Coordinates of C-alpha atoms in Angstrom, one line a residue:
Chain A
M1 CA 0.0 0.0 0.0
K2 CA 1.2 3.5 -0.8
V3 CA 1.5 5.7 2.2
S4 CA 0.5 9.3 1.7
I5 CA 2.8 11.8 3.4
N6 CA 1.9 14.9 1.4
D7 CA 0.0 16.4 4.3
S8 CA 2.7 15.6 6.9
V9 CA 3.3 19.4 7.0
R10 CA 0.4 19.4 9.4
S11 CA 2.4 17.7 12.0
D12 CA 4.6 19.8 14.2
P13 CA 8.1 20.2 12.6
F14 CA 9.5 21.4 15.8
V15 CA 8.7 18.1 17.5
N16 CA 10.6 16.2 14.9
K17 CA 13.6 18.4 14.9
I18 CA 14.6 18.4 18.5
G19 CA 12.5 15.7 20.0
R20 CA 9.9 16.0 22.7
S21 CA 12.1 15.1 25.7
W22 CA 14.6 17.9 25.0
R23 CA 11.7 20.3 24.4
A24 CA 10.2 19.3 27.7
L25 CA 13.5 19.6 29.5
L26 CA 13.8 23.1 28.0
V27 CA 10.3 24.1 29.2
I28 CA 11.1 22.9 32.7
I29 CA 14.5 24.6 32.9
V30 CA 13.3 27.9 31.4
G31 CA 10.2 27.7 33.6
I32 CA 12.3 27.2 36.8
C33 CA 14.5 30.2 35.8
V34 CA 11.5 32.5 35.2
L35 CA 9.9 31.2 38.4
V36 CA 13.0 32.0 40.5
I37 CA 13.2 35.5 39.0
S38 CA 9.5 36.1 39.6
M39 CA 9.8 34.9 43.2
A40 CA 12.7 37.2 43.8
F41 CA 10.9 40.2 42.2
S42 CA 7.8 39.3 44.2
L43 CA 9.8 39.6 47.4
T44 CA 10.6 43.3 46.6
Q45 CA 7.1 44.3 45.8
G46 CA 4.2 45.3 48.0
V47 CA 3.2 48.3 50.1
V48 CA 6.8 48.8 51.0
Q49 CA 9.0 48.6 47.8
M50 CA 12.5 47.4 48.3
P51 CA 15.5 46.9 46.1
L52 CA 16.5 43.4 45.2
S53 CA 19.6 43.8 47.3
A54 CA 17.5 44.3 50.4
A55 CA 15.7 41.0 49.8
W56 CA 19.0 39.3 49.2
D57 CA 20.3 40.7 52.5
A58 CA 17.2 39.6 54.4
L59 CA 17.7 36.1 53.2
M60 CA 21.4 35.9 53.6
H61 CA 22.3 38.3 56.4
F62 CA 19.2 38.6 58.5
T63 CA 19.3 41.4 60.9
P64 CA 16.6 40.9 63.6
G65 CA 16.0 44.6 64.2
S66 CA 15.5 45.6 60.5
M67 CA 11.9 46.3 59.5
Q68 CA 12.7 45.5 55.9
H69 CA 14.2 42.2 56.8
L70 CA 11.2 41.3 58.9
I71 CA 8.8 42.1 56.1
I72 CA 10.7 39.9 53.7
Q73 CA 11.3 37.1 56.2
D74 CA 8.0 36.9 57.9
L75 CA 5.5 38.2 55.5
R76 CA 6.7 38.0 51.9
L77 CA 8.8 34.9 51.8
P78 CA 6.2 32.6 53.3
R79 CA 3.5 33.9 50.9
V80 CA 5.7 33.6 47.9
L81 CA 6.8 30.1 48.8
A82 CA 3.2 29.1 49.6
S83 CA 1.9 30.4 46.3
A84 CA 4.6 28.4 44.5
L85 CA 3.7 25.3 46.4
V86 CA 0.0 25.7 46.0
G87 CA 0.3 26.5 42.3
A88 CA 2.3 23.3 41.7
A89 CA -0.2 21.3 43.8
L90 CA -3.3 22.5 42.0
A91 CA -1.8 22.2 38.5
V92 CA -0.5 18.6 39.1
A93 CA -3.9 17.7 40.7
G94 CA -5.6 18.8 37.5
A95 CA -3.1 17.0 35.3
V96 CA -3.5 13.8 37.2
M97 CA -7.3 14.0 37.1
Q98 CA -7.3 14.7 33.4
G99 CA -5.0 11.7 32.8
I100 CA -6.8 9.1 34.8
T101 CA -10.3 10.1 33.7
Q102 CA -9.4 10.9 30.1
N103 CA -11.5 14.0 30.8
P104 CA -10.0 17.2 29.4
M105 CA -12.3 19.3 31.6
A106 CA -11.1 17.8 34.9
D107 CA -10.0 20.3 37.6
S108 CA -10.1 20.1 41.3
G109 CA -12.1 23.4 41.3
L110 CA -14.6 22.4 38.6
M111 CA -15.1 19.0 40.1
G112 CA -16.1 20.4 43.5
L113 CA -13.0 19.2 45.5
N114 CA -12.0 22.7 46.4
A115 CA -15.5 23.6 47.5
G116 CA -15.7 20.4 49.7
A117 CA -12.4 21.3 51.4
S118 CA -13.4 24.9 52.1
F119 CA -16.9 23.8 53.3
I120 CA -15.4 21.5 55.9
L121 CA -13.0 24.4 56.9
S122 CA -16.0 26.7 57.5
L123 CA -17.3 23.9 59.8
C124 CA -14.0 23.9 61.6
F125 CA -14.1 27.7 62.0
A126 CA -17.6 27.5 63.4
F127 CA -17.3 24.5 65.7
L128 CA -13.6 24.0 66.4
P129 CA -12.2 27.5 66.7
G130 CA -8.4 27.7 67.2
L131 CA -7.8 24.4 65.5
S132 CA -4.1 23.8 64.7
Y133 CA -3.0 23.8 61.1
N134 CA -2.2 20.1 61.3
Y135 CA -5.8 19.4 61.7
I136 CA -6.9 22.0 59.2
I137 CA -5.0 20.4 56.5
L138 CA -6.3 17.0 57.5
Y139 CA -9.9 18.2 57.5
S140 CA -9.6 19.9 54.1
F141 CA -8.4 16.6 52.7
L142 CA -11.5 14.9 54.2
G143 CA -13.7 17.6 52.7
A144 CA -12.2 17.2 49.3
S145 CA -12.8 13.4 49.5
M146 CA -16.4 14.0 50.6
S147 CA -17.3 16.3 47.7
A148 CA -15.3 14.1 45.2
G149 CA -17.5 11.2 46.3
M150 CA -20.7 13.3 45.9
V151 CA -19.8 14.6 42.5
Y152 CA -18.7 11.3 41.2
G153 CA -21.8 9.6 42.7
I154 CA -24.2 12.1 41.2
S155 CA -22.8 12.0 37.8
S156 CA -22.6 8.2 37.6
L157 CA -26.1 7.7 38.8
Q158 CA -27.6 8.4 35.4
R159 CA -27.4 6.2 32.4
G160 CA -24.2 6.7 30.3
G161 CA -22.1 7.1 33.4
A162 CA -19.8 10.0 34.3
T163 CA -19.1 11.9 31.1
P164 CA -16.8 15.0 31.3
M165 CA -19.7 17.4 30.9
K166 CA -21.8 15.7 33.6
L167 CA -18.9 15.7 36.0
V168 CA -18.5 19.4 35.5
L169 CA -22.2 20.1 35.9
A170 CA -22.3 17.9 39.1
G171 CA -19.2 19.7 40.3
I172 CA -20.7 23.1 39.8
A173 CA -23.9 22.0 41.5
V174 CA -22.1 20.5 44.5
S175 CA -19.8 23.5 44.8
A176 CA -22.8 25.8 44.8
L177 CA -24.6 23.8 47.4
L178 CA -21.6 23.5 49.7
A179 CA -20.7 27.1 49.3
A180 CA -24.3 28.1 50.2
I181 CA -24.3 25.9 53.3
G182 CA -20.9 27.1 54.2
H183 CA -22.0 30.8 54.0
G184 CA -25.0 30.0 56.0
I185 CA -22.9 28.4 58.8
A186 CA -20.5 31.3 58.6
I187 CA -23.2 33.9 59.1
Y188 CA -25.1 31.9 61.7
F189 CA -22.1 31.3 63.9
G190 CA -20.6 34.7 63.2
V191 CA -17.3 33.5 61.7
A192 CA -17.9 35.0 58.2
Q193 CA -15.2 37.6 58.6
E194 CA -12.6 35.0 59.6
I195 CA -13.5 32.8 56.7
S196 CA -13.6 35.6 54.1
F197 CA -10.2 36.8 55.4
W198 CA -8.9 33.4 54.9
T199 CA -10.4 32.7 51.5
A200 CA -10.1 36.1 49.9
G201 CA -6.7 36.8 51.4
G202 CA -5.2 33.9 49.4
V203 CA -1.6 33.2 50.5
A204 CA -1.3 36.5 52.4
G205 CA -1.6 35.1 55.9
T206 CA 0.7 32.2 55.4
T207 CA 3.0 31.5 58.3
W208 CA 6.3 29.6 58.6
Q209 CA 4.5 27.1 60.8
Q210 CA 2.0 26.4 58.1
L211 CA 4.8 26.0 55.5
R212 CA 6.6 23.5 57.7
I213 CA 3.6 21.2 57.3
L214 CA 2.6 22.2 53.8
F215 CA 6.0 21.7 52.2
P216 CA 6.6 18.1 53.0
C217 CA 3.0 17.2 52.4
I218 CA 3.0 18.7 48.9
A219 CA 6.5 17.7 48.1
V220 CA 6.0 14.0 48.9
T221 CA 2.7 13.9 47.0
L222 CA 4.2 15.6 43.9
F223 CA 7.0 13.0 44.0
A224 CA 4.3 10.3 44.2
A225 CA 2.6 11.9 41.2
I226 CA 5.9 11.7 39.2
L227 CA 6.3 8.0 40.2
L228 CA 2.8 7.4 38.9
S229 CA 3.3 9.4 35.7
R230 CA 4.1 6.4 33.4
S231 CA 0.9 4.6 34.6
I232 CA -1.1 7.8 34.1
S233 CA 0.2 8.1 30.5
L234 CA -1.0 4.6 29.9
L235 CA -4.4 5.3 31.5
S236 CA -4.8 8.3 29.2
L237 CA -5.2 5.7 26.4
G238 CA -8.3 4.5 28.0
D239 CA -9.0 1.9 30.8
D240 CA -9.3 -1.1 28.5
I241 CA -6.1 -0.4 26.6
A242 CA -4.2 0.2 29.8
Q243 CA -5.5 -3.0 31.3
G244 CA -4.7 -4.9 28.1
L245 CA -1.1 -3.6 28.3
G246 CA -0.8 -5.1 31.8
L247 CA -1.4 -2.1 34.0
R248 CA -3.2 -2.7 37.3
V249 CA -5.8 0.0 36.6
N250 CA -7.7 0.0 39.9
I251 CA -4.6 0.3 42.0
V252 CA -3.2 3.1 39.9
K253 CA -6.5 4.9 39.9
F254 CA -6.8 4.6 43.7
A255 CA -3.2 5.9 44.2
A256 CA -3.8 8.7 41.8
A257 CA -7.1 9.7 43.5
L258 CA -5.3 9.9 46.8
V259 CA -2.6 12.1 45.2
V260 CA -5.3 14.5 43.8
L261 CA -7.2 14.7 47.1
V262 CA -4.1 15.4 49.2
L263 CA -2.9 18.1 46.7
A264 CA -6.4 19.7 46.5
G265 CA -7.0 19.6 50.2
A266 CA -3.5 21.0 51.1
S267 CA -4.0 23.8 48.6
V268 CA -7.4 24.8 49.8
S269 CA -6.1 24.8 53.4
V270 CA -3.9 27.7 52.4
V271 CA -5.6 29.7 49.7
G272 CA -9.2 28.8 49.9
P273 CA -11.1 27.5 46.9
V274 CA -9.1 28.8 44.0
G275 CA -10.3 27.0 40.8
L276 CA -9.2 26.6 37.2
V277 CA -5.4 26.4 37.8
G278 CA -5.6 22.7 37.3
L279 CA -7.6 23.2 34.1
I280 CA -5.4 25.8 32.4
I281 CA -1.9 24.7 33.3
P282 CA -2.0 21.0 32.2
H283 CA -3.4 22.1 28.9
I284 CA -0.6 24.6 28.4
A285 CA 1.9 21.9 29.5
R286 CA 0.5 19.4 27.1
Y287 CA 0.7 21.9 24.3
L288 CA 4.3 22.5 25.1
V289 CA 5.6 19.0 26.0
G290 CA 3.3 16.5 24.4
V291 CA 1.4 13.5 25.7
D292 CA 3.8 11.9 28.1
Y293 CA 2.8 12.5 31.8
G294 CA 6.4 11.9 32.8
W295 CA 6.9 15.4 31.3
I296 CA 3.4 16.8 31.7
I297 CA 3.5 16.5 35.5
P298 CA 6.8 18.2 36.3
S299 CA 6.2 20.9 33.7
S300 CA 2.7 21.5 35.1
A301 CA 4.2 21.8 38.6
V302 CA 6.7 24.5 37.4
L303 CA 4.1 26.4 35.3
G304 CA 1.5 26.2 38.0
S305 CA 4.0 27.6 40.6
L306 CA 4.7 30.4 38.1
L307 CA 1.0 31.2 37.6
L308 CA 0.3 31.4 41.3
V309 CA 3.4 33.4 42.1
L310 CA 2.5 36.0 39.4
A311 CA -1.2 36.0 40.5
D312 CA -0.1 36.7 44.1
L313 CA 2.1 39.4 42.8
G314 CA -0.9 40.8 41.0
A315 CA -2.9 40.6 44.1
R316 CA -0.5 43.0 45.8
M317 CA 0.2 45.3 42.9
L318 CA -3.2 45.8 41.2
N319 CA -4.6 47.9 44.0
P320 CA -1.8 48.8 46.4
L321 CA -2.7 48.9 50.1
H322 CA -5.5 46.4 49.4
E323 CA -5.3 42.8 48.5
T324 CA -7.1 41.7 45.3
P325 CA -8.4 38.2 45.9
I326 CA -6.1 35.8 44.2
G327 CA -9.0 33.6 43.1
A328 CA -10.4 36.6 41.2
I329 CA -7.2 37.1 39.3
I330 CA -7.0 33.5 38.3
A331 CA -10.6 33.5 37.3
L332 CA -9.9 36.5 35.0
I333 CA -7.5 34.3 33.1
G334 CA -9.2 31.0 33.7
V335 CA -12.8 31.6 32.7
P336 CA -12.1 32.6 29.1
F337 CA -9.9 29.6 28.9
F338 CA -12.6 27.3 30.3
L339 CA -15.1 28.7 27.7
Y340 CA -12.7 28.0 24.9
L341 CA -12.2 24.4 26.1
A342 CA -15.9 23.8 26.5
R343 CA -16.5 25.0 23.0
K344 CA -13.7 22.9 21.6
Q345 CA -15.0 19.9 23.6
R346 CA -18.5 20.3 22.1
R347 CA -17.2 20.4 18.6
E348 CA -15.1 17.3 19.0
A349 CA -17.8 15.3 20.7
Chain B
M1 CA -3.2 -27.2 20.7
D2 CA -5.6 -24.4 21.6
S3 CA -4.5 -20.9 22.4
I4 CA -7.5 -20.2 24.6
T5 CA -10.0 -22.5 26.3
T6 CA -12.9 -21.4 28.4
T7 CA -14.7 -23.7 30.7
N8 CA -18.1 -23.0 32.1
L9 CA -17.5 -19.2 31.6
A10 CA -20.2 -16.9 33.0
I11 CA -20.3 -13.2 32.6
A12 CA -22.7 -10.8 34.3
Y13 CA -23.2 -7.1 34.5
D14 CA -24.6 -6.4 38.0
E15 CA -27.4 -8.9 38.1
S16 CA -28.1 -9.5 34.5
I17 CA -26.3 -12.5 33.1
V18 CA -24.8 -12.0 29.6
I19 CA -22.9 -15.2 29.1
E20 CA -23.6 -18.6 30.7
A21 CA -21.6 -21.8 30.8
L22 CA -19.6 -20.9 27.7
E23 CA -17.2 -23.6 26.5
M24 CA -15.1 -22.2 23.7
K25 CA -11.8 -23.2 22.2
I26 CA -9.6 -20.9 20.1
P27 CA -7.3 -22.9 17.8
H28 CA -3.6 -21.9 17.9
G29 CA -2.2 -20.3 14.7
K30 CA -5.6 -19.7 13.1
I31 CA -7.9 -16.7 12.5
T32 CA -11.0 -17.1 14.6
T33 CA -14.0 -14.8 14.1
I34 CA -16.8 -14.4 16.6
I35 CA -20.1 -13.5 15.1
G36 CA -23.6 -12.9 16.6
P37 CA -26.4 -10.4 16.8
N38 CA -26.1 -7.1 18.7
G39 CA -26.1 -7.6 22.5
C40 CA -25.4 -11.4 22.2
G41 CA -22.4 -11.0 24.5
K42 CA -19.7 -11.5 21.9
S43 CA -17.7 -8.4 22.9
S44 CA -18.1 -9.5 26.6
V45 CA -16.6 -12.9 25.8
L46 CA -13.6 -11.2 24.1
K47 CA -13.1 -8.8 27.0
A48 CA -13.4 -11.6 29.6
V49 CA -10.8 -13.7 27.7
G50 CA -8.6 -10.6 27.5
R51 CA -9.0 -10.2 31.3
I52 CA -10.3 -6.7 31.0
L53 CA -13.7 -7.8 32.1
R54 CA -14.0 -9.8 35.3
F55 CA -16.1 -12.9 34.8
K56 CA -18.5 -14.4 37.3
A57 CA -17.7 -18.0 37.2
G58 CA -15.8 -20.6 35.2
A59 CA -12.2 -20.3 33.9
V60 CA -10.2 -19.0 31.0
Y61 CA -7.0 -20.8 30.0
L62 CA -4.3 -19.1 28.0
N63 CA -2.0 -21.8 26.5
E64 CA -3.4 -24.1 29.1
E65 CA -2.6 -21.8 32.0
D66 CA -5.5 -20.3 34.1
I67 CA -5.4 -16.6 33.5
T68 CA -6.3 -15.7 37.0
T69 CA -3.1 -17.3 38.2
L70 CA -0.9 -15.2 35.9
A71 CA 0.4 -11.7 36.6
T72 CA -1.4 -9.2 34.3
K73 CA 1.9 -8.0 32.9
E74 CA 2.8 -11.6 32.0
I75 CA -0.5 -12.0 30.2
A76 CA 0.3 -8.8 28.3
K77 CA 3.4 -10.5 26.9
K78 CA 1.3 -13.4 25.6
M79 CA -1.9 -11.8 24.5
A80 CA -2.7 -8.3 23.1
I81 CA -6.3 -7.0 23.1
L82 CA -7.7 -4.0 21.2
P83 CA -11.1 -2.8 22.3
Q84 CA -13.6 -1.4 19.9
S85 CA -12.7 2.0 18.4
P86 CA -10.1 3.1 20.9
T87 CA -9.3 6.8 21.1
A88 CA -5.7 8.1 21.1
P89 CA -4.8 11.1 23.4
H90 CA -4.9 14.3 21.4
G91 CA -1.5 15.1 19.8
V92 CA 0.1 11.7 20.4
T93 CA 2.4 10.6 17.5
V94 CA 2.3 7.3 15.8
G95 CA 5.7 6.3 17.2
E96 CA 4.8 7.3 20.7
L97 CA 1.6 5.3 20.6
V98 CA 3.3 2.2 19.3
A99 CA 6.0 2.6 22.0
Y100 CA 3.3 2.0 24.7
G101 CA 3.2 -1.6 23.4
R102 CA 6.5 -2.1 25.1
F103 CA 5.0 -1.3 28.6
P104 CA 4.8 -5.0 29.7
Y105 CA 8.6 -5.3 29.2
Q106 CA 9.6 -2.1 30.9
R107 CA 10.4 -1.1 34.4
G108 CA 10.5 2.3 36.1
F109 CA 10.1 5.3 33.9
G110 CA 10.1 3.3 30.7
R111 CA 13.1 4.5 28.8
L112 CA 13.2 2.7 25.5
A113 CA 16.2 0.4 25.1
L114 CA 17.8 -0.4 21.8
N115 CA 15.9 -3.7 21.6
D116 CA 12.6 -1.8 22.3
R117 CA 13.3 0.6 19.5
K118 CA 14.1 -2.2 17.1
I119 CA 10.8 -3.9 17.9
I120 CA 8.9 -0.6 17.5
A121 CA 10.5 -0.1 14.1
W122 CA 9.6 -3.6 13.1
S123 CA 6.0 -3.1 14.2
L124 CA 5.8 0.1 12.1
E125 CA 7.3 -1.6 9.1
V126 CA 4.9 -4.6 9.2
T127 CA 1.9 -2.2 9.4
K128 CA 3.4 0.0 6.7
L129 CA 3.6 3.0 9.0
S130 CA 7.3 3.7 9.1
E131 CA 7.0 6.9 7.1
L132 CA 4.2 8.2 9.4
E133 CA 6.2 7.6 12.6
H134 CA 6.3 11.3 13.6
R135 CA 2.8 12.2 12.4
S136 CA 0.2 13.0 15.0
V137 CA -2.4 10.2 15.1
D138 CA -5.2 12.8 14.9
T139 CA -4.2 13.6 11.3
L140 CA -4.5 10.0 10.1
S141 CA -7.4 8.4 8.3
G142 CA -9.5 5.8 10.1
G143 CA -7.8 2.9 8.4
Q144 CA -4.3 4.2 9.2
R145 CA -5.4 4.8 12.8
Q146 CA -6.5 1.2 13.1
R147 CA -3.2 0.1 11.8
V148 CA -1.4 2.2 14.5
W149 CA -3.3 0.3 17.2
I150 CA -2.4 -3.0 15.6
A151 CA 1.2 -1.9 15.5
M152 CA 1.0 -1.2 19.2
A153 CA -0.3 -4.7 19.8
L154 CA 2.5 -6.1 17.6
A155 CA 5.1 -4.2 19.8
Q156 CA 3.8 -6.3 22.7
Q157 CA 5.4 -9.3 21.0
T158 CA 2.6 -11.7 21.7
D159 CA 1.5 -14.7 19.7
L160 CA -2.1 -13.9 20.1
I161 CA -4.1 -10.7 19.3
L162 CA -7.8 -10.2 20.2
L163 CA -9.7 -7.5 18.4
D164 CA -13.2 -6.2 19.0
E165 CA -14.7 -5.1 15.7
P166 CA -11.5 -3.8 14.1
T167 CA -13.4 -2.5 11.0
T168 CA -15.9 -0.3 12.8
Y169 CA -16.4 3.1 11.0
L170 CA -14.1 2.1 8.1
D171 CA -15.2 2.2 4.5
L172 CA -15.1 -0.9 2.3
S173 CA -11.5 -0.6 1.1
H174 CA -10.1 0.3 4.5
Q175 CA -12.0 -2.6 6.1
L176 CA -10.3 -5.0 3.6
E177 CA -6.9 -3.3 4.2
V178 CA -7.1 -3.9 7.9
L179 CA -8.3 -7.5 7.6
E180 CA -5.6 -8.3 5.0
L181 CA -3.0 -7.0 7.3
L182 CA -4.3 -9.3 10.0
S183 CA -4.4 -12.2 7.6
D184 CA -0.8 -11.5 6.6
L185 CA 0.2 -11.4 10.2
N186 CA -1.4 -14.8 10.7
K187 CA 0.1 -16.4 7.6
K188 CA 3.6 -14.8 7.6
Q189 CA 4.2 -14.2 11.3
G190 CA 2.2 -17.0 12.7
Y191 CA -0.1 -14.9 14.9
T192 CA -3.2 -16.4 16.3
I193 CA -6.0 -13.9 15.7
V194 CA -9.4 -13.7 17.4
M195 CA -11.8 -11.0 16.3
V196 CA -15.4 -10.0 16.8
L197 CA -16.8 -9.0 13.4
H198 CA -20.1 -7.6 12.4
D199 CA -19.9 -8.3 8.7
L200 CA -20.7 -12.0 8.0
N201 CA -19.1 -12.1 4.6
L202 CA -15.8 -10.6 5.8
A203 CA -15.9 -12.9 8.8
A204 CA -16.3 -15.9 6.5
R205 CA -13.7 -14.7 4.1
F206 CA -10.9 -14.2 6.6
A207 CA -11.7 -16.9 9.2
D208 CA -10.3 -20.3 9.5
Y209 CA -12.7 -21.0 12.4
M210 CA -15.9 -19.3 13.3
V211 CA -17.9 -19.1 16.5
A212 CA -21.6 -18.0 16.4
I213 CA -23.0 -16.7 19.6
K214 CA -26.6 -15.8 20.5
G215 CA -28.2 -15.1 23.8
G216 CA -25.0 -15.8 25.7
S217 CA -24.2 -19.3 24.4
I218 CA -22.5 -20.8 21.3
I219 CA -25.0 -21.8 18.7
C220 CA -22.5 -23.3 16.3
H221 CA -18.8 -23.3 15.5
G222 CA -16.5 -24.7 12.9
T223 CA -15.1 -23.7 9.5
P224 CA -16.8 -21.0 7.5
D225 CA -18.4 -23.7 5.4
E226 CA -19.9 -25.3 8.5
V227 CA -21.2 -22.1 10.1
M228 CA -22.3 -20.1 7.0
V229 CA -25.3 -22.4 6.4
P230 CA -28.9 -21.2 6.2
H231 CA -30.2 -23.1 9.2
A232 CA -27.4 -21.8 11.4
L233 CA -27.8 -18.2 10.3
K234 CA -31.6 -18.5 10.8
E235 CA -31.1 -19.5 14.4
V236 CA -28.4 -16.9 15.2
F237 CA -29.6 -13.9 13.3
Q238 CA -33.3 -14.7 12.6
I239 CA -32.6 -14.3 8.9
D240 CA -33.4 -16.4 5.9
A241 CA -30.1 -16.2 4.1
Q242 CA -29.0 -17.3 0.6
I243 CA -25.5 -18.6 0.7
V244 CA -23.3 -19.2 -2.4
K245 CA -19.7 -20.0 -2.8
E246 CA -17.8 -16.9 -3.9
P247 CA -15.8 -17.8 -7.0
R248 CA -12.7 -15.7 -6.3
T249 CA -12.1 -16.8 -2.8
G250 CA -14.0 -20.1 -2.6
R251 CA -15.5 -18.9 0.6
P252 CA -19.2 -18.9 1.4
V253 CA -21.0 -15.6 1.1
C254 CA -24.5 -14.4 2.0
V255 CA -25.8 -12.9 -1.2
T256 CA -29.1 -11.8 0.1
Y257 CA -31.4 -12.4 3.0
D258 CA -34.8 -11.8 4.4
L259 CA -36.1 -11.5 7.9
V260 CA -37.7 -14.7 9.2
R261 CA -41.3 -14.0 9.8

């Protein structure tokens, strides 16, 4: 048979020339460089502007009495690190979800995980005031699991099972319900201000004590996600194919679901229910590095960190003296992207 | 010797039983086609044999070994299975997709060794896809896409390939192209091939052995000449078929048929 290669121009010539692995490595290295620069710049910005050298001094030769050094060390550095961690966590959670469900619309925000975590946290504020951060992170993990169960349950009840669109709709419905009850509880028990400070404030209030728990929690889970990446690539071919190739699909899905719940729960415990990061970033990563989750996951982590660090910087710079909610900034970028994907999804279906 | 034997196989979805007490033998080194009306359970049999559908009772033997005693990766080195119209992830290239066929042989992060690359190159060559290696699967025609999946199965280096309706959504010439490829693999490379097919005439043309299933059990089996007979087709499909020997291939074909009233 004669093979037609006339229209091979449609394939990406860049991929052929340098290979996807090199390209992915390039994305990750450049991404890390830009991330470090953005984080450094972010340290100098805020109500009090400082030169980069002051930030450097604060990190390297900390002088306890210096106001500048205190601002850098106790206020800005924790929030910059937290936004990098949370960005990586949300983006990887989205990438893993999209891979194991073969659902391009998967995102911990859209699927209601973030809402579940923040709902449980409003219960914590109301009934268990002064709870330590160890427990907060644990409860938000439980909350994410609860709403994940609800969303998946609702969308698989009907005939035809859990299709991408049904999951998104169920996610939105469950999110709205949990948000409404959460607000109700907040108002009734008079904790609305604390909660809105915590959710709208984003990473602003992050403390070193929180970071000490958050960092190992997210780092270990990200590592687990990378270990699972080959299996996730296989699952993205569909359950039947993956099983036929000898993958133990149920075990991998269970492990991947745990990874997603921990990442989403941990993120929400810091920034509140910020959605769409997990939707946007993996798509960009996939566009840049291809279909191998061995590359999609690490590059999503880097790009997700970058997005949240920049969003947090925006939160401080857009309207100085006030914090713009970080969720609002992400939504500003994320919603048009979501609409674009939804349209594309409908055309392909 | 038989490649696959099932004894007393039963398959059920929730409470509804699809297959009951199925005794089936798939001869080694032959092309077997499974035919039957919609919803008769033929795809379920294929999936149960390919251990991607859990069966309720009975046993499936692969080269005389009980498949429930084998590690799933070991099975993947002996038997490849392609479900009906699989979808490739958006943007995956032909070479990347075929490389997934090496998964059962890999450890860790799955870097491809020289031997893996050789086998992938061979799979692409046999399926006449070498020139398309760097093309995105999305840009291929339906027939080419089906060949990519077959190449992936070849990269698994099994003796046995199971396919669920490999010709779905293909036009006449592409259907033939895919089936001729499978026939070549059987004759030249010694593959045992089992496929569920919808089209009776294509099934009879390419099969050495046919199994007709209806209502969860085997109605008849044997060579195409034994299965493509009016009384058997009447029982399986409720049709009154006129069968003649096709002069070019010598195989039985159904020229026309009516519904049995």
